[in-house]
Amino acid sequence: ITSHGPNNITRTIKQDRNGNIWLAAFDGIFRYDGKSFTNIASKVSSARFFSVLEDKKGNFWFSTVGSGVYYYDGKSFRNFTTVDGLTNNRVTDIYEDKTGNIWFGTEGGASRYDGKSFRNYMMNGGWPNIDVNSTIEDKTGRFWFGTRGHAFVYDGKTYTVVTHHGKPFTNVRTIVEDKSGNIWLGGADGLWRYDGSTFTNFTQNFVGYIYE
């Protein structure tokens, strides 16, 4: 237990179902209960932590830059790396789909974990910079991937580059779906909304994060 939070780069802040605040930082995973901070990873790993996900079962997932991902059930940790099937050990994004699979956006594609094993998605097709920044499953069951290169939609069989007037969206950092089913993309091309048929631009300035 410490009197302060992270002393280094902090990449993600999330609140869990019990009201605790979790911070993923380059010097640990910190939990704030409203009174004090606890670095719960200090005795487990010296990795640079990047993101946090609380899954539907109340367990936690922490991604790192270089050390894969950590699973935490409230008592113990388990580390997953390329040895276990993860695409790449540099992981920036974690997402849970509707069926409870956990997706990891890495610097080499996306990895899906079904509780037993990993399946990797590389967006094969010769596209550059397949470093996955963001993953979502939309209401139709399609998956959207924002990467350092282009944004893709995956229908279970085919990857399609997301384009507007023939121009692909580049370096998409965040993709979210709102309550009405609109898809929002934020990245190098600014902030855009897709309603299923039309793209609308809200700003052309770089947008690194969207929260709905």
Coordinates of C-alpha atoms in Angstrom, one line a residue:
I1 CA 0.0 0.0 0.0
T2 CA 1.4 3.4 -1.0
S3 CA 0.4 7.0 -0.4
H4 CA 0.6 7.8 -4.1
G5 CA -0.3 6.4 -7.5
P6 CA 2.1 5.8 -10.4
N7 CA 5.3 7.7 -10.8
N8 CA 5.7 6.8 -14.4
I9 CA 3.7 6.9 -17.7
T10 CA 0.0 6.0 -17.0
R11 CA -1.8 4.6 -20.1
T12 CA -5.2 3.4 -18.8
I13 CA -7.6 4.3 -16.0
K14 CA -10.7 2.2 -15.4
Q15 CA -13.3 1.8 -12.7
D16 CA -14.4 -1.7 -11.7
R17 CA -17.9 -2.9 -10.7
N18 CA -17.1 -2.3 -7.0
G19 CA -16.0 1.3 -7.6
N20 CA -12.2 0.7 -7.3
I21 CA -10.0 2.7 -9.7
W22 CA -7.4 0.7 -11.6
L23 CA -4.4 2.4 -13.3
A24 CA -2.1 0.7 -15.7
A25 CA 1.3 2.3 -15.7
F26 CA 4.9 1.7 -16.7
D27 CA 5.7 1.1 -13.0
G28 CA 2.9 -1.3 -12.1
I29 CA -0.9 -1.9 -11.8
F30 CA -2.3 0.4 -9.1
R31 CA -5.7 -0.1 -7.4
Y32 CA -7.3 2.9 -5.6
D33 CA -10.1 2.1 -3.2
G34 CA -10.9 5.7 -2.3
K35 CA -8.3 5.9 0.5
S36 CA -5.0 4.4 -0.6
F37 CA -3.2 3.0 -3.6
T38 CA -2.0 -0.6 -3.9
N39 CA 0.5 -1.7 -6.5
I40 CA -0.8 -5.2 -6.9
A41 CA 1.8 -6.2 -9.5
S42 CA 4.9 -5.0 -7.7
K43 CA 5.9 -8.5 -6.5
V44 CA 4.8 -10.2 -9.7
S45 CA 6.3 -8.3 -12.6
S46 CA 8.4 -5.2 -13.4
A47 CA 6.7 -5.0 -16.9
R48 CA 5.5 -1.7 -18.4
F49 CA 1.7 -2.1 -18.1
F50 CA -0.5 -0.5 -20.8
S51 CA -4.2 -1.4 -20.4
V52 CA -6.8 -2.9 -18.0
L53 CA -10.0 -5.0 -18.6
E54 CA -12.4 -6.4 -16.0
D55 CA -14.2 -9.2 -17.8
K56 CA -17.8 -10.3 -17.3
K57 CA -16.8 -12.8 -14.6
G58 CA -15.1 -10.1 -12.5
N59 CA -11.5 -11.2 -13.4
F60 CA -8.9 -8.8 -14.6
W61 CA -6.6 -8.7 -17.6
F62 CA -3.5 -6.4 -17.9
S63 CA -1.6 -5.9 -21.1
T64 CA 2.1 -5.0 -21.2
V65 CA 4.6 -3.6 -23.6
G66 CA 7.0 -6.5 -24.1
S67 CA 5.8 -9.1 -21.5
G68 CA 2.5 -10.3 -22.9
V69 CA -0.7 -10.2 -20.8
Y70 CA -1.5 -11.0 -17.2
Y71 CA -4.6 -12.6 -15.9
Y72 CA -5.6 -11.8 -12.3
D73 CA -8.5 -13.5 -10.5
G74 CA -8.2 -11.4 -7.3
K75 CA -5.7 -13.8 -5.7
S76 CA -3.1 -14.9 -8.2
F77 CA -1.6 -13.9 -11.5
R78 CA -1.1 -15.9 -14.7
N79 CA 1.1 -14.6 -17.5
F80 CA 0.4 -15.3 -21.2
T81 CA 3.1 -14.7 -23.9
T82 CA 4.0 -15.8 -27.4
V83 CA 5.0 -19.1 -25.9
D84 CA 1.3 -19.7 -25.1
G85 CA 0.2 -18.6 -28.6
L86 CA -0.1 -14.8 -28.3
T87 CA 0.7 -13.0 -31.5
N88 CA 3.1 -10.6 -30.0
N89 CA 4.3 -9.7 -26.5
R90 CA 3.7 -6.0 -27.1
V91 CA 0.0 -5.7 -26.3
T92 CA -1.8 -2.3 -26.2
D93 CA -5.6 -3.2 -26.3
I94 CA -7.9 -5.7 -24.5
Y95 CA -11.5 -6.3 -25.5
E96 CA -14.1 -8.8 -24.4
D97 CA -16.7 -9.9 -27.1
K98 CA -20.3 -10.9 -26.6
T99 CA -19.5 -14.5 -26.0
G100 CA -16.8 -13.8 -23.5
N101 CA -13.7 -14.3 -25.7
I102 CA -10.9 -11.9 -24.8
W103 CA -9.2 -10.1 -27.7
F104 CA -5.7 -8.6 -27.5
G105 CA -4.5 -6.0 -29.9
T106 CA -0.8 -6.4 -30.4
E107 CA 2.0 -5.0 -32.6
G108 CA 1.7 -8.1 -34.8
G109 CA -2.1 -8.5 -35.2
A110 CA -5.0 -9.5 -32.9
S111 CA -5.2 -12.6 -30.7
R112 CA -8.4 -14.1 -29.4
Y113 CA -8.4 -16.2 -26.2
D114 CA -11.4 -18.5 -25.6
G115 CA -10.4 -19.6 -22.1
K116 CA -8.3 -22.5 -23.5
S117 CA -6.2 -21.4 -26.4
F118 CA -5.3 -18.5 -28.7
R119 CA -6.3 -17.9 -32.2
N120 CA -4.4 -15.2 -34.1
Y121 CA -5.7 -12.8 -36.7
M122 CA -3.0 -11.2 -38.9
M123 CA -5.2 -9.3 -41.5
N124 CA -3.3 -11.1 -44.2
G125 CA -3.3 -9.2 -47.5
G126 CA 0.0 -7.4 -47.6
W127 CA -1.2 -4.3 -45.7
P128 CA 1.5 -2.5 -43.7
N129 CA 1.6 -1.6 -40.0
I130 CA -0.8 -4.2 -38.6
D131 CA -0.3 -3.0 -35.0
V132 CA -3.8 -3.2 -33.5
N133 CA -4.8 -0.2 -31.4
S134 CA -8.5 -1.0 -31.0
T135 CA -11.0 -3.9 -31.4
I136 CA -14.8 -4.0 -31.1
E137 CA -17.6 -6.3 -32.0
D138 CA -20.6 -4.4 -33.5
K139 CA -24.3 -5.2 -33.1
T140 CA -24.2 -7.4 -36.3
G141 CA -21.4 -9.5 -35.0
R142 CA -18.7 -8.0 -37.2
F143 CA -15.3 -7.0 -35.8
W144 CA -13.7 -3.7 -36.4
F145 CA -9.9 -3.3 -36.0
G146 CA -8.2 0.0 -35.8
T147 CA -4.5 -0.3 -36.6
R148 CA -1.4 1.9 -37.1
G149 CA -2.0 1.3 -40.8
H150 CA -5.7 1.0 -41.9
A151 CA -8.9 0.2 -40.2
F152 CA -10.5 -3.1 -41.0
V153 CA -13.9 -4.8 -40.7
Y154 CA -13.9 -8.6 -40.3
D155 CA -17.1 -10.7 -41.0
G156 CA -15.6 -14.0 -39.9
K157 CA -14.2 -14.7 -43.4
T158 CA -12.9 -11.6 -45.1
Y159 CA -11.1 -8.4 -44.0
T160 CA -12.3 -5.3 -45.6
V161 CA -10.4 -2.0 -45.5
V162 CA -12.7 0.8 -44.1
T163 CA -12.7 3.6 -46.7
H164 CA -14.6 6.9 -47.3
H165 CA -14.7 8.0 -51.0
G166 CA -12.0 5.5 -51.7
K167 CA -9.7 6.8 -49.0
P168 CA -8.8 4.4 -46.2
F169 CA -8.8 5.6 -42.5
T170 CA -5.2 5.6 -41.2
N171 CA -3.7 5.1 -37.8
V172 CA -7.1 4.6 -36.1
R173 CA -6.5 4.7 -32.3
T174 CA -10.0 4.1 -31.0
I175 CA -13.2 2.5 -32.3
V176 CA -16.4 2.5 -30.3
E177 CA -20.1 1.6 -31.0
D178 CA -22.6 3.9 -29.3
K179 CA -26.1 2.9 -28.0
S180 CA -27.7 3.6 -31.4
G181 CA -25.3 1.3 -33.2
N182 CA -23.2 4.1 -34.8
I183 CA -19.5 3.3 -35.2
W184 CA -17.1 6.1 -34.2
L185 CA -13.5 6.1 -35.3
G186 CA -10.8 8.4 -33.9
G187 CA -7.3 8.7 -35.4
A188 CA -5.0 10.5 -37.8
D189 CA -7.9 11.5 -40.0
G190 CA -9.9 13.0 -37.1
L191 CA -13.2 12.0 -35.5
W192 CA -15.8 10.2 -37.7
R193 CA -19.2 8.6 -37.2
Y194 CA -20.5 5.8 -39.4
D195 CA -24.3 5.1 -39.2
G196 CA -24.3 2.0 -41.4
S197 CA -24.4 3.9 -44.7
T198 CA -22.8 7.3 -44.3
F199 CA -19.6 8.7 -42.8
T200 CA -19.8 12.1 -41.0
N201 CA -16.7 14.0 -40.0
F202 CA -16.7 16.0 -36.8
T203 CA -13.0 17.1 -36.7
Q204 CA -10.0 16.7 -38.9
N205 CA -7.6 17.0 -36.0
F206 CA -5.9 13.9 -34.6
V207 CA -8.1 12.0 -32.1
G208 CA -6.3 9.5 -29.9
Y209 CA -9.2 8.4 -27.7
I210 CA -13.0 8.2 -27.7
Y211 CA -15.1 7.3 -24.7
E212 CA -18.8 6.6 -24.9

